[in-house]
């Protein structure tokens, strides 16, 4: 499984299309699936949640895996509130 580091500090409406296209392309190009490195991401709004849902559906359709790594506490709170933490393998940022 290849790792892709998200290069944006914020995932929101201003970069939604670009991030989603990049991540879907990365997923298509990796046979096993994708590990997303969130170490540079400090903010994610509902747009980021929708991108993760799109990726989740693609992972299911393509029978691949998606792992989220280096997720900070703030992002983990969002994943828990939206219950996305139940859909993905998540590794939090080390303190």
mmCIF file of C-alpha atoms in Angstrom:
data_model
loop_
_atom_site.group_PDB
_atom_site.id
_atom_site.type_symbol
_atom_site.label_atom_id
_atom_site.label_comp_id
_atom_site.label_asym_id
_atom_site.label_seq_id
_atom_site.Cartn_x
_atom_site.Cartn_y
_atom_site.Cartn_z
ATOM 1 C CA UNK A 1 0.000 0.000 0.000
ATOM 2 C CA UNK A 2 1.482 3.343 -1.028
ATOM 3 C CA UNK A 3 1.426 6.423 1.192
ATOM 4 C CA UNK A 4 0.267 9.797 -0.071
ATOM 5 C CA UNK A 5 0.898 12.881 2.068
ATOM 6 C CA UNK A 6 -1.838 15.471 1.705
ATOM 7 C CA UNK A 7 0.013 18.691 0.895
ATOM 8 C CA UNK A 8 -2.651 21.121 2.114
ATOM 9 C CA UNK A 9 -3.038 22.437 5.645
ATOM 10 C CA UNK A 10 -6.754 23.038 5.074
ATOM 11 C CA UNK A 11 -9.217 20.796 3.281
ATOM 12 C CA UNK A 12 -12.201 22.932 2.304
ATOM 13 C CA UNK A 13 -14.207 24.301 -0.633
ATOM 14 C CA UNK A 14 -11.234 26.207 -2.095
ATOM 15 C CA UNK A 15 -9.262 23.044 -2.834
ATOM 16 C CA UNK A 16 -11.943 20.346 -2.874
ATOM 17 C CA UNK A 17 -11.864 19.498 -6.566
ATOM 18 C CA UNK A 18 -8.073 19.329 -6.783
ATOM 19 C CA UNK A 19 -7.627 17.233 -3.626
ATOM 20 C CA UNK A 20 -10.420 14.846 -4.553
ATOM 21 C CA UNK A 21 -9.070 14.342 -8.085
ATOM 22 C CA UNK A 22 -5.536 13.723 -6.789
ATOM 23 C CA UNK A 23 -6.696 11.236 -4.161
ATOM 24 C CA UNK A 24 -8.948 9.330 -6.561
ATOM 25 C CA UNK A 25 -6.093 9.103 -9.069
ATOM 26 C CA UNK A 26 -3.706 7.879 -6.354
ATOM 27 C CA UNK A 27 -6.252 5.252 -5.336
ATOM 28 C CA UNK A 28 -6.704 4.079 -8.937
ATOM 29 C CA UNK A 29 -2.936 3.771 -9.386
ATOM 30 C CA UNK A 30 -2.377 1.575 -6.327
ATOM 31 C CA UNK A 31 -3.467 -2.040 -6.420
ATOM 32 C CA UNK A 32 -3.880 -2.620 -2.687
ATOM 33 C CA UNK A 33 -5.203 0.778 -1.741
ATOM 34 C CA UNK A 34 -3.888 3.934 -0.205
ATOM 35 C CA UNK A 35 -2.517 5.246 3.055
ATOM 36 C CA UNK A 36 -3.283 8.947 3.537
ATOM 37 C CA UNK A 37 -0.808 10.920 5.623
ATOM 38 C CA UNK A 38 -2.619 13.809 7.356
ATOM 39 C CA UNK A 39 0.455 15.207 9.125
ATOM 40 C CA UNK A 40 0.252 18.577 7.332
ATOM 41 C CA UNK A 41 -3.538 18.946 7.659
ATOM 42 C CA UNK A 42 -4.633 21.265 10.466
ATOM 43 C CA UNK A 43 -8.226 21.982 9.392
ATOM 44 C CA UNK A 44 -10.945 20.010 7.657
ATOM 45 C CA UNK A 45 -14.549 21.082 7.238
ATOM 46 C CA UNK A 46 -17.604 19.268 5.834
ATOM 47 C CA UNK A 47 -15.975 19.304 2.398
ATOM 48 C CA UNK A 48 -13.166 17.137 3.757
ATOM 49 C CA UNK A 49 -15.758 14.777 5.213
ATOM 50 C CA UNK A 50 -17.449 14.518 1.802
ATOM 51 C CA UNK A 51 -14.085 13.783 0.123
ATOM 52 C CA UNK A 52 -13.506 10.940 2.592
ATOM 53 C CA UNK A 53 -16.979 9.557 1.822
ATOM 54 C CA UNK A 54 -16.257 9.602 -1.915
ATOM 55 C CA UNK A 55 -12.969 7.790 -1.263
ATOM 56 C CA UNK A 56 -14.722 5.273 0.973
ATOM 57 C CA UNK A 57 -17.212 4.402 -1.774
ATOM 58 C CA UNK A 58 -14.389 4.050 -4.305
ATOM 59 C CA UNK A 59 -12.452 1.786 -1.938
ATOM 60 C CA UNK A 60 -15.492 -0.450 -1.510
ATOM 61 C CA UNK A 61 -16.212 -0.536 -5.257
ATOM 62 C CA UNK A 62 -12.590 -1.313 -6.115
ATOM 63 C CA UNK A 63 -12.150 -3.761 -3.208
ATOM 64 C CA UNK A 64 -9.134 -1.880 -1.889
ATOM 65 C CA UNK A 65 -8.017 -0.508 1.481
ATOM 66 C CA UNK A 66 -7.792 3.024 2.792
ATOM 67 C CA UNK A 67 -5.825 3.923 5.904
ATOM 68 C CA UNK A 68 -5.612 7.362 7.519
ATOM 69 C CA UNK A 69 -2.359 8.131 9.337
ATOM 70 C CA UNK A 70 -0.899 10.931 11.426
ATOM 71 C CA UNK A 71 -4.372 12.267 12.209
ATOM 72 C CA UNK A 72 -4.239 15.022 14.837
ATOM 73 C CA UNK A 73 -6.708 15.322 17.733
ATOM 74 C CA UNK A 74 -8.793 18.023 16.067
ATOM 75 C CA UNK A 75 -9.296 15.926 12.934
ATOM 76 C CA UNK A 76 -9.948 12.832 15.023
ATOM 77 C CA UNK A 77 -12.754 14.704 16.796
ATOM 78 C CA UNK A 78 -14.341 15.423 13.398
ATOM 79 C CA UNK A 79 -13.987 11.783 12.363
ATOM 80 C CA UNK A 80 -15.615 10.655 15.607
ATOM 81 C CA UNK A 81 -18.476 13.176 15.459
ATOM 82 C CA UNK A 82 -19.266 12.113 11.895
ATOM 83 C CA UNK A 83 -18.726 8.429 12.786
ATOM 84 C CA UNK A 84 -16.183 8.102 9.969
ATOM 85 C CA UNK A 85 -13.791 6.573 12.487
ATOM 86 C CA UNK A 86 -15.867 3.398 12.185
ATOM 87 C CA UNK A 87 -15.190 3.145 8.428
ATOM 88 C CA UNK A 88 -11.430 3.608 8.261
ATOM 89 C CA UNK A 89 -8.322 2.247 9.865
ATOM 90 C CA UNK A 90 -6.927 5.328 11.613
ATOM 91 C CA UNK A 91 -3.566 5.945 13.216
ATOM 92 C CA UNK A 92 -3.378 9.124 15.269
ATOM 93 C CA UNK A 93 -0.457 11.494 15.353
ATOM 94 C CA UNK A 94 2.112 10.609 17.982
ATOM 95 C CA UNK A 95 2.329 13.070 20.854
#
